Short mmCIF file of C-alpha atoms in Angstrom, two decimals:
data_model
loop_
_atom_site.label_atom_id
_atom_site.label_comp_id
_atom_site.label_asym_id
_atom_site.label_seq_id
_atom_site.Cartn_x
_atom_site.Cartn_y
_atom_site.Cartn_z
CA UNK A 1 5.82 -36.25 -25.12
CA UNK A 2 8.13 -33.35 -24.36
CA UNK A 3 6.40 -32.61 -21.01
CA UNK A 4 4.94 -35.24 -18.65
CA UNK A 5 3.21 -34.87 -15.28
CA UNK A 6 2.90 -37.91 -13.03
CA UNK A 7 0.33 -37.98 -10.19
CA UNK A 8 2.15 -39.83 -7.44
CA UNK A 9 3.05 -39.81 -3.77
CA UNK A 10 6.70 -40.35 -4.70
CA UNK A 11 9.18 -37.50 -4.47
CA UNK A 12 11.70 -39.13 -6.84
CA UNK A 13 11.78 -41.81 -9.57
CA UNK A 14 14.11 -44.72 -10.14
CA UNK A 15 16.64 -44.58 -13.04
CA UNK A 16 14.72 -47.18 -15.09
CA UNK A 17 11.57 -45.03 -15.14
CA UNK A 18 13.55 -41.93 -16.05
CA UNK A 19 15.26 -43.80 -18.88
CA UNK A 20 11.89 -44.99 -20.20
CA UNK A 21 10.48 -41.46 -20.20
CA UNK A 22 13.60 -40.19 -21.93
CA UNK A 23 13.06 -42.77 -24.67
CA UNK A 24 9.72 -41.04 -25.33
CA UNK A 25 11.59 -37.73 -25.91
CA UNK A 26 10.42 -36.38 -22.55
CA UNK A 27 12.31 -33.20 -21.69
CA UNK A 28 10.31 -31.96 -18.65
CA UNK A 29 8.94 -34.11 -15.85
CA UNK A 30 6.58 -32.91 -13.08
CA UNK A 31 5.75 -34.96 -10.01
CA UNK A 32 2.45 -33.91 -8.49
CA UNK A 33 0.76 -34.99 -5.29
CA UNK A 34 -2.75 -36.43 -5.76
CA UNK A 35 -3.99 -33.49 -3.69
CA UNK A 36 -3.57 -31.37 -6.80
CA UNK A 37 -7.11 -32.43 -7.64
CA UNK A 38 -9.04 -32.19 -10.87
CA UNK A 39 -8.07 -29.94 -13.76
CA UNK A 40 -8.00 -27.95 -15.91
CA UNK A 41 -4.44 -26.72 -15.34
CA UNK A 42 -1.92 -24.83 -17.42
CA UNK A 43 1.85 -24.96 -17.35
CA UNK A 44 4.45 -22.22 -17.48
CA UNK A 45 8.10 -22.16 -16.53
CA UNK A 46 6.99 -20.98 -13.09
CA UNK A 47 4.97 -24.13 -12.45
CA UNK A 48 1.51 -25.62 -12.84
CA UNK A 49 -1.49 -23.41 -12.20
CA UNK A 50 -5.25 -23.51 -12.14
CA UNK A 51 -7.08 -21.76 -14.96
CA UNK A 52 -9.32 -18.75 -14.36
CA UNK A 53 -11.84 -17.38 -16.81
CA UNK A 54 -11.97 -13.60 -17.24
CA UNK A 55 -15.40 -11.96 -17.16
CA UNK A 56 -15.75 -8.23 -17.94
CA UNK A 57 -17.17 -6.03 -15.19
CA UNK A 58 -19.51 -4.15 -17.51
CA UNK A 59 -21.63 -2.69 -14.68
CA UNK A 60 -18.80 -1.33 -12.47
CA UNK A 61 -19.71 -3.59 -9.56
CA UNK A 62 -16.09 -4.32 -8.62
CA UNK A 63 -13.28 -2.12 -7.42
CA UNK A 64 -10.71 -4.90 -7.85
CA UNK A 65 -10.44 -8.53 -8.97
CA UNK A 66 -8.54 -10.98 -6.78
CA UNK A 67 -7.26 -14.56 -6.89
CA UNK A 68 -5.97 -16.81 -4.09
CA UNK A 69 -2.23 -17.10 -3.66
CA UNK A 70 -0.97 -20.42 -5.13
CA UNK A 71 0.87 -21.09 -1.87
CA UNK A 72 -1.74 -19.95 0.68
CA UNK A 73 -5.52 -20.12 0.26
CA UNK A 74 -5.95 -17.51 3.01
CA UNK A 75 -3.93 -14.86 1.17
CA UNK A 76 -5.14 -13.10 -1.97
CA UNK A 77 -3.58 -10.92 -4.62
CA UNK A 78 -5.04 -8.33 -6.97
CA UNK A 79 -4.97 -8.85 -10.70
CA UNK A 80 -5.33 -6.27 -13.43
CA UNK A 81 -6.58 -7.85 -16.63
CA UNK A 82 -8.82 -7.14 -19.59
CA UNK A 83 -10.30 -9.38 -22.25
CA UNK A 84 -12.78 -9.54 -25.11
CA UNK A 85 -11.82 -6.03 -26.14
CA UNK A 86 -13.83 -4.53 -23.27
CA UNK A 87 -12.74 -1.23 -21.76
CA UNK A 88 -13.61 -2.39 -18.24
CA UNK A 89 -11.61 -4.46 -15.77
CA UNK A 90 -12.21 -8.18 -15.78
CA UNK A 91 -12.88 -10.52 -12.87
CA UNK A 92 -11.00 -13.83 -12.72
CA UNK A 93 -13.31 -16.76 -11.89
CA UNK A 94 -12.11 -20.33 -11.22
CA UNK A 95 -13.76 -23.46 -12.60
CA UNK A 96 -16.22 -25.26 -10.31
CA UNK A 97 -14.51 -28.54 -11.26
CA UNK A 98 -11.71 -27.85 -8.78
CA UNK A 99 -13.96 -28.10 -5.74
CA UNK A 100 -15.96 -30.77 -3.91
CA UNK A 101 -18.31 -29.86 -1.07
CA UNK A 102 -17.96 -31.78 2.17
CA UNK A 103 -19.16 -31.41 5.74
CA UNK A 104 -15.95 -29.54 6.53
CA UNK A 105 -16.16 -27.40 3.35
CA UNK A 106 -19.90 -26.80 2.76
CA UNK A 107 -19.21 -23.68 0.65
CA UNK A 108 -16.45 -25.24 -1.49
CA UNK A 109 -16.19 -23.52 -4.84
CA UNK A 110 -18.78 -20.82 -4.16
CA UNK A 111 -17.78 -17.60 -5.89
CA UNK A 112 -18.21 -14.71 -3.49
CA UNK A 113 -17.53 -11.00 -3.69
CA UNK A 114 -16.72 -8.87 -0.65
CA UNK A 115 -17.80 -5.30 0.02
CA UNK A 116 -14.71 -3.11 0.22
CA UNK A 117 -15.16 -2.27 3.89
CA UNK A 118 -13.97 -5.78 4.79
CA UNK A 119 -10.28 -6.62 4.93
CA UNK A 120 -8.89 -9.40 2.74
CA UNK A 121 -5.40 -10.59 3.56
CA UNK A 122 -2.91 -9.47 0.90
CA UNK A 123 -5.24 -6.85 -0.62
CA UNK A 124 -5.63 -3.11 -0.03
CA UNK A 125 -8.95 -1.94 1.42
CA UNK A 126 -10.20 1.31 -0.17
CA UNK A 127 -13.22 1.92 2.08
CA UNK A 128 -14.67 3.74 -0.93
CA UNK A 129 -12.11 6.55 -0.61
CA UNK A 130 -8.83 7.13 -2.48
CA UNK A 131 -7.23 8.96 0.42
CA UNK A 132 -7.86 5.93 2.63
CA UNK A 133 -6.51 3.65 -0.10
CA UNK A 134 -3.30 5.69 -0.37
CA UNK A 135 -2.74 5.71 3.39
CA UNK A 136 -3.00 2.05 4.33
CA UNK A 137 -1.24 -0.76 2.49
CA UNK A 138 -2.08 -4.39 1.97
CA UNK A 139 -3.93 -5.97 4.86
CA UNK A 140 -2.27 -8.72 6.89
CA UNK A 141 -5.46 -10.17 8.38
CA UNK A 142 -8.88 -10.81 6.83
CA UNK A 143 -12.08 -9.68 8.51
CA UNK A 144 -13.67 -12.40 10.62
CA UNK A 145 -16.65 -12.86 8.31
CA UNK A 146 -14.39 -13.07 5.24
CA UNK A 147 -12.09 -15.62 6.85
CA UNK A 148 -15.10 -17.67 8.00
CA UNK A 149 -16.29 -17.96 4.38
CA UNK A 150 -12.80 -18.93 3.17
CA UNK A 151 -12.53 -21.54 5.94
CA UNK A 152 -15.78 -23.08 4.70
CA UNK A 153 -14.36 -23.37 1.17
CA UNK A 154 -15.64 -20.22 -0.57
CA UNK A 155 -13.48 -18.46 -3.17
CA UNK A 156 -13.30 -14.66 -3.11
CA UNK A 157 -13.30 -13.33 -6.70
CA UNK A 158 -13.18 -9.61 -5.97
CA UNK A 159 -13.98 -6.65 -3.77
CA UNK A 160 -17.09 -4.69 -4.68
CA UNK A 161 -17.56 -0.95 -4.93
CA UNK A 162 -18.92 0.71 -1.81
CA UNK A 163 -20.18 4.10 -0.82
CA UNK A 164 -17.44 6.13 0.88
CA UNK A 165 -16.99 4.85 4.45
CA UNK A 166 -20.29 2.94 4.04
CA UNK A 167 -22.08 6.28 4.24
CA UNK A 168 -24.88 7.83 2.22
CA UNK A 169 -24.05 8.55 -1.43
CA UNK A 170 -27.40 8.08 -3.17
CA UNK A 171 -27.03 9.24 -6.80
CA UNK A 172 -24.26 9.48 -9.36
CA UNK A 173 -23.55 13.11 -8.47
CA UNK A 174 -22.67 12.09 -4.89
CA UNK A 175 -19.80 9.83 -5.98
CA UNK A 176 -16.35 11.36 -6.30
CA UNK A 177 -13.56 8.76 -6.05
CA UNK A 178 -15.00 5.59 -7.62
CA UNK A 179 -17.56 4.69 -10.26
CA UNK A 180 -21.22 4.47 -9.34
CA UNK A 181 -22.44 0.89 -10.06
CA UNK A 182 -24.85 0.54 -12.97
CA UNK A 183 -28.13 -1.19 -12.14
CA UNK A 184 -28.99 -3.69 -14.92
CA UNK A 185 -32.70 -3.85 -14.04
CA UNK A 186 -35.33 -2.08 -16.11
CA UNK A 187 -33.87 0.38 -18.61
CA UNK A 188 -30.46 0.30 -16.92
CA UNK A 189 -30.77 3.71 -15.28
CA UNK A 190 -32.53 2.95 -12.02
CA UNK A 191 -30.70 4.08 -8.91
CA UNK A 192 -28.02 1.93 -7.22
CA UNK A 193 -28.96 2.82 -3.65
CA UNK A 194 -27.07 1.86 -0.48
CA UNK A 195 -23.46 1.31 0.48
CA UNK A 196 -23.59 -2.38 -0.52
CA UNK A 197 -24.64 -1.30 -4.02
CA UNK A 198 -21.64 -2.97 -5.68
CA UNK A 199 -22.42 -6.24 -3.90
CA UNK A 200 -26.02 -6.29 -5.12
CA UNK A 201 -25.04 -5.05 -8.59
CA UNK A 202 -22.69 -7.97 -9.20
CA UNK A 203 -25.44 -10.47 -8.39
CA UNK A 204 -28.07 -8.72 -10.51
CA UNK A 205 -25.68 -8.40 -13.47
CA UNK A 206 -23.49 -11.53 -13.51
CA UNK A 207 -24.79 -15.13 -13.43
CA UNK A 208 -21.30 -16.46 -12.59
CA UNK A 209 -21.34 -14.83 -9.12
CA UNK A 210 -22.99 -16.85 -6.31
CA UNK A 211 -23.17 -14.47 -3.35
CA UNK A 212 -21.79 -11.27 -1.87
CA UNK A 213 -20.81 -10.20 1.63
CA UNK A 214 -22.16 -6.80 2.65
CA UNK A 215 -22.83 -4.71 5.73
CA UNK A 216 -25.97 -2.92 6.87
CA UNK A 217 -26.61 -0.03 9.24
CA UNK A 218 -29.75 1.82 8.12
CA UNK A 219 -30.42 -0.35 5.08
CA UNK A 220 -27.12 -0.84 3.25
CA UNK A 221 -27.92 -4.48 2.40
CA UNK A 222 -31.69 -4.14 2.30
CA UNK A 223 -32.03 -1.07 0.06
CA UNK A 224 -29.69 -2.47 -2.64
CA UNK A 225 -31.59 -5.78 -2.45
CA UNK A 226 -34.79 -3.86 -3.25
CA UNK A 227 -33.50 -1.75 -6.15
CA UNK A 228 -31.51 -4.62 -7.72
CA UNK A 229 -34.24 -7.22 -7.16
CA UNK A 230 -32.15 -9.81 -5.27
CA UNK A 231 -32.61 -11.50 -1.88
CA UNK A 232 -30.73 -9.84 0.97
CA UNK A 233 -30.66 -10.47 4.70
CA UNK A 234 -29.77 -8.44 7.76
CA UNK A 235 -29.43 -10.98 10.59
CA UNK A 236 -30.18 -10.47 14.28
CA UNK A 237 -27.72 -8.16 15.98
CA UNK A 238 -26.45 -7.79 19.54
CA UNK A 239 -24.45 -4.61 19.02
CA UNK A 240 -21.05 -6.34 18.90
CA UNK A 241 -18.82 -5.02 16.08
CA UNK A 242 -17.30 -7.45 13.61
CA UNK A 243 -13.51 -7.66 13.98
CA UNK A 244 -11.26 -6.12 11.30
CA UNK A 245 -14.21 -4.47 9.60
CA UNK A 246 -14.42 -0.81 8.59
CA UNK A 247 -18.04 -0.02 9.43
CA UNK A 248 -19.35 3.17 11.00
CA UNK A 249 -21.78 3.14 13.90
CA UNK A 250 -21.00 -0.42 15.05
CA UNK A 251 -23.90 -0.46 17.50
CA UNK A 252 -26.27 -0.66 14.48
CA UNK A 253 -24.05 -2.34 11.87
CA UNK A 254 -24.59 -5.96 10.82
CA UNK A 255 -22.65 -8.17 8.44
CA UNK A 256 -24.81 -10.13 6.03
CA UNK A 257 -25.16 -11.64 2.59
CA UNK A 258 -26.97 -11.03 -0.66
CA UNK A 259 -27.60 -13.79 -3.19
CA UNK A 260 -29.85 -14.61 -6.15
CA UNK A 261 -31.37 -17.71 -4.56
CA UNK A 262 -33.02 -18.17 -1.15
CA UNK A 263 -31.30 -21.52 -0.57
CA UNK A 264 -27.94 -19.91 -1.23
CA UNK A 265 -28.78 -17.04 1.13
CA UNK A 266 -29.77 -19.57 3.80
CA UNK A 267 -26.49 -21.50 3.41
CA UNK A 268 -24.38 -18.33 3.50
CA UNK A 269 -26.14 -17.12 6.64
CA UNK A 270 -26.10 -20.46 8.45
CA UNK A 271 -22.45 -21.31 7.75
CA UNK A 272 -20.07 -18.32 7.99
CA UNK A 273 -22.17 -15.62 9.71
CA UNK A 274 -22.09 -15.18 13.47
CA UNK A 275 -25.65 -15.53 14.79
CA UNK A 276 -25.77 -14.19 18.36
CA UNK A 277 -29.06 -15.87 19.27
CA UNK A 278 -30.18 -19.49 19.10
CA UNK A 279 -32.41 -20.08 16.09
CA UNK A 280 -34.86 -22.95 15.67
CA UNK A 281 -35.31 -23.64 11.97
CA UNK A 282 -38.67 -25.37 12.37
CA UNK A 283 -40.40 -22.44 14.09
CA UNK A 284 -43.37 -20.97 12.19
CA UNK A 285 -45.12 -17.66 12.98
CA UNK A 286 -48.67 -17.72 14.33
CA UNK A 287 -49.44 -14.15 13.29
CA UNK A 288 -48.57 -12.03 10.23
CA UNK A 289 -49.03 -8.26 10.50
CA UNK A 290 -48.98 -5.51 7.90
CA UNK A 291 -48.49 -1.86 8.80
CA UNK A 292 -50.92 0.62 7.22
CA UNK A 293 -48.38 3.45 7.25
CA UNK A 294 -45.88 1.40 5.23
CA UNK A 295 -48.15 0.86 2.21
CA UNK A 296 -46.49 2.24 -0.93
CA UNK A 297 -49.51 4.16 -2.23
CA UNK A 298 -49.24 2.48 -5.64
CA UNK A 299 -52.21 0.23 -6.35
CA UNK A 300 -50.21 -2.19 -8.55
CA UNK A 301 -47.42 -2.66 -5.99
CA UNK A 302 -49.72 -2.90 -2.99
CA UNK A 303 -52.00 -5.26 -4.94
CA UNK A 304 -49.14 -7.66 -5.75
CA UNK A 305 -47.96 -7.47 -2.15
CA UNK A 306 -51.43 -8.25 -0.77
CA UNK A 307 -51.88 -11.19 -3.14
CA UNK A 308 -48.55 -12.69 -2.06
CA UNK A 309 -49.18 -12.16 1.66
CA UNK A 310 -52.64 -13.72 1.51
CA UNK A 311 -51.12 -16.84 -0.07
CA UNK A 312 -48.44 -16.92 2.63
CA UNK A 313 -50.99 -16.59 5.43
CA UNK A 314 -53.14 -19.35 3.96
CA UNK A 315 -50.11 -21.63 3.62
CA UNK A 316 -49.17 -20.96 7.26
CA UNK A 317 -52.77 -21.47 8.44
CA UNK A 318 -52.40 -18.35 10.55
CA UNK A 319 -54.06 -14.95 10.89
CA UNK A 320 -53.36 -11.74 9.00
CA UNK A 321 -53.63 -8.59 11.10
CA UNK A 322 -53.61 -5.10 9.60
CA UNK A 323 -52.15 -2.62 12.04
CA UNK A 324 -51.85 1.15 12.26
CA UNK A 325 -48.57 1.86 14.00
CA UNK A 326 -49.80 5.26 15.10
CA UNK A 327 -52.95 3.81 16.65
CA UNK A 328 -51.01 1.13 18.53
CA UNK A 329 -48.56 3.79 19.67
CA UNK A 330 -51.32 6.07 20.88
CA UNK A 331 -52.80 3.30 23.06
CA UNK A 332 -49.54 1.92 24.45
CA UNK A 333 -46.83 4.61 24.26
CA UNK A 334 -44.71 5.34 27.34
CA UNK A 335 -46.11 7.95 29.68
CA UNK A 336 -45.07 11.54 29.22
CA UNK A 337 -44.81 11.42 25.40
CA UNK A 338 -47.25 13.62 23.50
CA UNK A 339 -45.93 13.10 19.94
CA UNK A 340 -47.01 10.49 17.42
CA UNK A 341 -44.71 7.55 16.64
CA UNK A 342 -43.16 8.89 13.43
CA UNK A 343 -42.57 12.40 14.75
CA UNK A 344 -41.22 11.16 18.09
CA UNK A 345 -38.59 8.92 16.46
CA UNK A 346 -37.87 11.01 13.36
CA UNK A 347 -34.44 12.17 14.59
CA UNK A 348 -33.44 9.17 16.70
CA UNK A 349 -31.46 7.06 14.23
CA UNK A 350 -29.59 9.87 12.49
CA UNK A 351 -28.67 11.59 15.76
CA UNK A 352 -26.88 8.44 16.94
CA UNK A 353 -25.33 7.74 13.51
CA UNK A 354 -24.01 11.29 13.21
CA UNK A 355 -21.92 10.98 16.35
CA UNK A 356 -20.77 7.41 15.75
CA UNK A 357 -19.96 8.09 12.10
CA UNK A 358 -17.63 10.93 13.06
CA UNK A 359 -15.99 8.88 15.81
CA UNK A 360 -15.37 5.94 13.45
CA UNK A 361 -13.29 8.20 11.16
CA UNK A 362 -11.12 9.75 13.86
CA UNK A 363 -8.20 7.33 13.52
CA UNK A 364 -8.15 7.74 9.73
CA UNK A 365 -8.16 11.54 9.89
CA UNK A 366 -5.34 11.56 12.44
CA UNK A 367 -3.23 9.03 10.53
CA UNK A 368 -3.68 10.88 7.25
CA UNK A 369 -2.68 14.22 8.71
CA UNK A 370 0.34 12.65 10.42
CA UNK A 371 1.53 11.11 7.14
CA UNK A 372 0.68 13.87 4.64
CA UNK A 373 0.33 17.01 6.78
CA UNK A 374 -3.04 17.62 5.14
CA UNK A 375 -6.68 16.79 5.53
CA UNK A 376 -8.00 13.96 3.32
CA UNK A 377 -10.47 14.52 0.51
CA UNK A 378 -13.92 13.15 1.25
CA UNK A 379 -17.23 13.49 -0.60
CA UNK A 380 -19.75 16.12 0.47
CA UNK A 381 -22.07 13.54 2.03
CA UNK A 382 -19.20 12.39 4.27
CA UNK A 383 -18.38 15.96 5.24
CA UNK A 384 -22.00 16.48 6.22
CA UNK A 385 -22.13 13.29 8.30
CA UNK A 386 -18.86 14.15 10.05
CA UNK A 387 -20.41 17.40 11.21
CA UNK A 388 -22.54 15.30 13.55
CA UNK A 389 -19.76 15.76 16.07
CA UNK A 390 -21.05 19.31 16.53
CA UNK A 391 -24.41 18.10 17.86
CA UNK A 392 -24.95 18.77 21.59
CA UNK A 393 -24.04 15.72 23.72
CA UNK A 394 -27.45 15.89 25.40
CA UNK A 395 -29.15 15.18 22.03
CA UNK A 396 -27.00 12.09 21.50
CA UNK A 397 -27.76 10.76 24.98
CA UNK A 398 -31.47 11.44 24.50
CA UNK A 399 -31.38 9.55 21.19
CA UNK A 400 -29.74 6.55 22.86
CA UNK A 401 -32.53 6.57 25.41
CA UNK A 402 -35.08 6.66 22.59
CA UNK A 403 -33.42 3.60 21.02
CA UNK A 404 -33.92 1.62 24.22
CA UNK A 405 -37.44 2.96 24.55
CA UNK A 406 -38.35 1.96 20.98
CA UNK A 407 -36.95 -1.54 21.32
CA UNK A 408 -38.83 -2.25 24.52
CA UNK A 409 -42.08 -0.88 23.09
CA UNK A 410 -41.76 -2.61 19.70
CA UNK A 411 -40.97 -6.02 21.21
CA UNK A 412 -43.86 -5.72 23.64
CA UNK A 413 -46.56 -4.37 21.30
CA UNK A 414 -45.66 -5.29 17.70
CA UNK A 415 -43.11 -8.11 17.29
CA UNK A 416 -42.71 -11.26 19.36
CA UNK A 417 -41.35 -14.74 18.62
CA UNK A 418 -44.71 -15.79 17.12
CA UNK A 419 -45.15 -12.74 14.88
CA UNK A 420 -43.63 -11.47 11.63
CA UNK A 421 -44.14 -8.02 10.13
CA UNK A 422 -44.34 -7.78 6.33
CA UNK A 423 -43.87 -4.60 4.31
CA UNK A 424 -43.95 -3.89 0.53
CA UNK A 425 -40.81 -2.36 -1.01
CA UNK A 426 -39.88 -1.04 -4.46
CA UNK A 427 -37.92 1.81 -6.02
CA UNK A 428 -38.14 3.67 -9.32
CA UNK A 429 -35.68 6.42 -8.38
CA UNK A 430 -33.22 7.38 -11.12
CA UNK A 431 -29.42 7.27 -10.98
CA UNK A 432 -29.13 10.64 -12.79
CA UNK A 433 -31.37 12.62 -10.45
CA UNK A 434 -30.00 15.88 -9.03
CA UNK A 435 -30.51 15.99 -5.29
CA UNK A 436 -29.99 19.07 -3.09
CA UNK A 437 -26.57 19.30 -1.48
CA UNK A 438 -26.33 17.20 1.69
CA UNK A 439 -26.92 20.15 4.02
CA UNK A 440 -30.31 20.79 2.40
CA UNK A 441 -31.59 17.21 2.24
CA UNK A 442 -34.15 15.78 4.62
CA UNK A 443 -32.31 13.25 6.75
CA UNK A 444 -34.46 13.25 9.87
CA UNK A 445 -37.16 10.79 8.85
CA UNK A 446 -38.25 7.35 9.99
CA UNK A 447 -38.67 4.43 7.59
CA UNK A 448 -39.51 0.75 7.88
CA UNK A 449 -35.83 -0.32 7.85
CA UNK A 450 -35.10 1.32 11.17
CA UNK A 451 -37.02 -1.05 13.44
CA UNK A 452 -34.44 -3.72 12.61
CA UNK A 453 -31.50 -1.30 12.53
CA UNK A 454 -31.88 -0.03 16.08
CA UNK A 455 -33.65 -3.08 17.51
CA UNK A 456 -31.37 -5.83 16.21
CA UNK A 457 -34.28 -7.71 14.59
CA UNK A 458 -33.66 -9.95 11.55
CA UNK A 459 -34.90 -8.31 8.35
CA UNK A 460 -35.19 -10.27 5.08
CA UNK A 461 -35.72 -8.82 1.59
CA UNK A 462 -37.56 -11.28 -0.68
CA UNK A 463 -38.25 -10.55 -4.38
CA UNK A 464 -41.88 -11.54 -5.07
CA UNK A 465 -42.45 -10.36 -8.64
CA UNK A 466 -42.05 -7.57 -11.13
CA UNK A 467 -44.36 -4.97 -12.68
CA UNK A 468 -44.27 -2.99 -15.94
CA UNK A 469 -43.38 0.68 -16.29
CA UNK A 470 -42.42 2.99 -19.15
CA UNK A 471 -39.34 5.12 -18.38
CA UNK A 472 -38.72 8.42 -20.11
CA UNK A 473 -35.31 7.25 -21.35
CA UNK A 474 -36.11 4.07 -23.31
CA UNK A 475 -39.77 5.05 -23.96
CA UNK A 476 -40.76 1.41 -24.06
CA UNK A 477 -42.20 -0.96 -21.50
CA UNK A 478 -39.71 -2.30 -18.98
CA UNK A 479 -40.18 -4.13 -15.67
CA UNK A 480 -39.06 -3.27 -12.13
CA UNK A 481 -38.72 -5.66 -9.16
CA UNK A 482 -41.11 -5.82 -6.18
CA UNK A 483 -39.85 -6.93 -2.77
CA UNK A 484 -41.42 -8.21 0.43
CA UNK A 485 -39.60 -7.12 3.61
CA UNK A 486 -40.02 -9.48 6.58
CA UNK A 487 -39.08 -8.55 10.14
CA UNK A 488 -39.14 -11.07 12.98
CA UNK A 489 -38.06 -11.41 16.60
CA UNK A 490 -34.37 -11.67 17.45
CA UNK A 491 -33.16 -15.23 16.99
CA UNK A 492 -35.66 -16.24 14.30
CA UNK A 493 -33.07 -15.83 11.53
CA UNK A 494 -32.84 -19.36 10.19
CA UNK A 495 -36.52 -20.15 10.66
CA UNK A 496 -37.39 -17.02 8.67
CA UNK A 497 -35.05 -17.97 5.81
CA UNK A 498 -36.30 -21.56 5.80
CA UNK A 499 -39.93 -20.45 5.92
CA UNK A 500 -39.54 -18.24 2.85
CA UNK A 501 -37.61 -20.85 0.89
CA UNK A 502 -40.18 -23.58 1.62
CA UNK A 503 -43.07 -21.29 0.64
CA UNK A 504 -41.45 -20.10 -2.60
CA UNK A 505 -40.53 -23.67 -3.56
CA UNK A 506 -44.20 -24.65 -3.25
CA UNK A 507 -46.08 -21.52 -4.38
CA UNK A 508 -43.55 -19.46 -6.33
CA UNK A 509 -42.93 -17.32 -8.18
CA UNK A 510 -39.46 -18.93 -7.76
CA UNK A 511 -36.88 -19.57 -5.05
CA UNK A 512 -34.49 -17.22 -6.82
CA UNK A 513 -34.10 -14.55 -9.47
CA UNK A 514 -32.10 -14.31 -12.67
CA UNK A 515 -29.39 -11.87 -13.70
CA UNK A 516 -30.10 -9.25 -16.32
CA UNK A 517 -32.71 -6.63 -17.17
CA UNK A 518 -35.52 -8.49 -15.41
CA UNK A 519 -35.52 -10.53 -12.22
CA UNK A 520 -37.89 -13.12 -13.72
CA UNK A 521 -38.54 -14.54 -17.20
CA UNK A 522 -41.29 -12.88 -19.25
CA UNK A 523 -43.50 -15.98 -19.06
CA UNK A 524 -43.91 -15.58 -15.29
CA UNK A 525 -47.20 -14.19 -14.00
CA UNK A 526 -47.65 -12.62 -10.59
#
């Protein structure tokens, strides 16, 4: 026994004990407090440490891997490691044996990733841009949402790749500074849409990851949830910006989680996320509405959606109402408006985002020029969005008025505390598509995400099945995920999450999805 570790409250041993250990040829003696907890541990001359397993990041979901400081659980450090002969970075993941969940630590041992617009103490934030990374050093304070998760016992395993400044890079050709995450679903070449793409990618690709913290403005949690086939939730919002968080357009931005399981998503939302409105978990909707204009136009997708919604309505013992948004708008729109709903609000969201997006980057541009006497490199999509500062102030003020107008109208005529709106979602867009340059793309359009974005309504993405398709690349049958989007009144966050979990637990297809090419096993029928 050359090395011995004793678990004891003592800080020293009597001579008799030391003599006994010496008789066993003991050369090194460690005294450890019982708080050290369960193993496994490994020893080096620097001390005793917990063991981490290295998993390769084969789908480029992460920008960096991190581990907690041995001396301070609130401070993290980057690691650079590779294993298994893989060319990619590896992510260090601790054993679950180290952690025990309690009332004080309900998330103990959960392995979380963090979108790289959130600060993590001890780690550099890239914000999806190398110029930003080179300008600012290691952060001294974690973002509020990150610290809340750590305080509840979660372990941060890495920071995930994000679109530059949480903007609008949609295909591989839009990305300049960091790798575009690789979607594992289908044939592996579906698009990785949305600025929380790395967060959703890690969950869809790696079974060892439990959840991921993201942010959402126009759909940056929800769109990745759809294309990667994982649950994602944008909670109710009151327009207050999260502290120490690098998000543009704070009036529309919301911190939220993605997960593979609805129960996990519920726990992550209930515990560390700030919910600005009281939420009664037992509340059930008395009316479910579908919007005619949001049908996908694909008979297989709309058929699966209808089948699922009819089961949900029957389970709730409530009514299903099919609504034309344009018809409701025509009957109830504010006086003096002669346009239809979709044409009237086509420019509203982007007009506000343009201005706010430019303003959010002002400090960075000034700091970079002061330090390097040069302008920073940014991707073309960012350059386009920053040009929003050139829009006439009157257009911005008019758009803000339209936001208020929409929210009052929508709450009065479409959504109330007894109603949920359900919408089918899917995507078969390709990662290798060539889009027009940003100045020639169509940005001024309305989509189903934007009710929640500008109105602060909770919006939940729920995988409900998968359907076959035959892509040109693999030329064999693959499957792609289908999602149900649910929007409710402000403050119905937890009741919405609980409702969906209870229904899926009873009627399926499952309360969660699996990692890999398909969200569900082949034996599942939908």
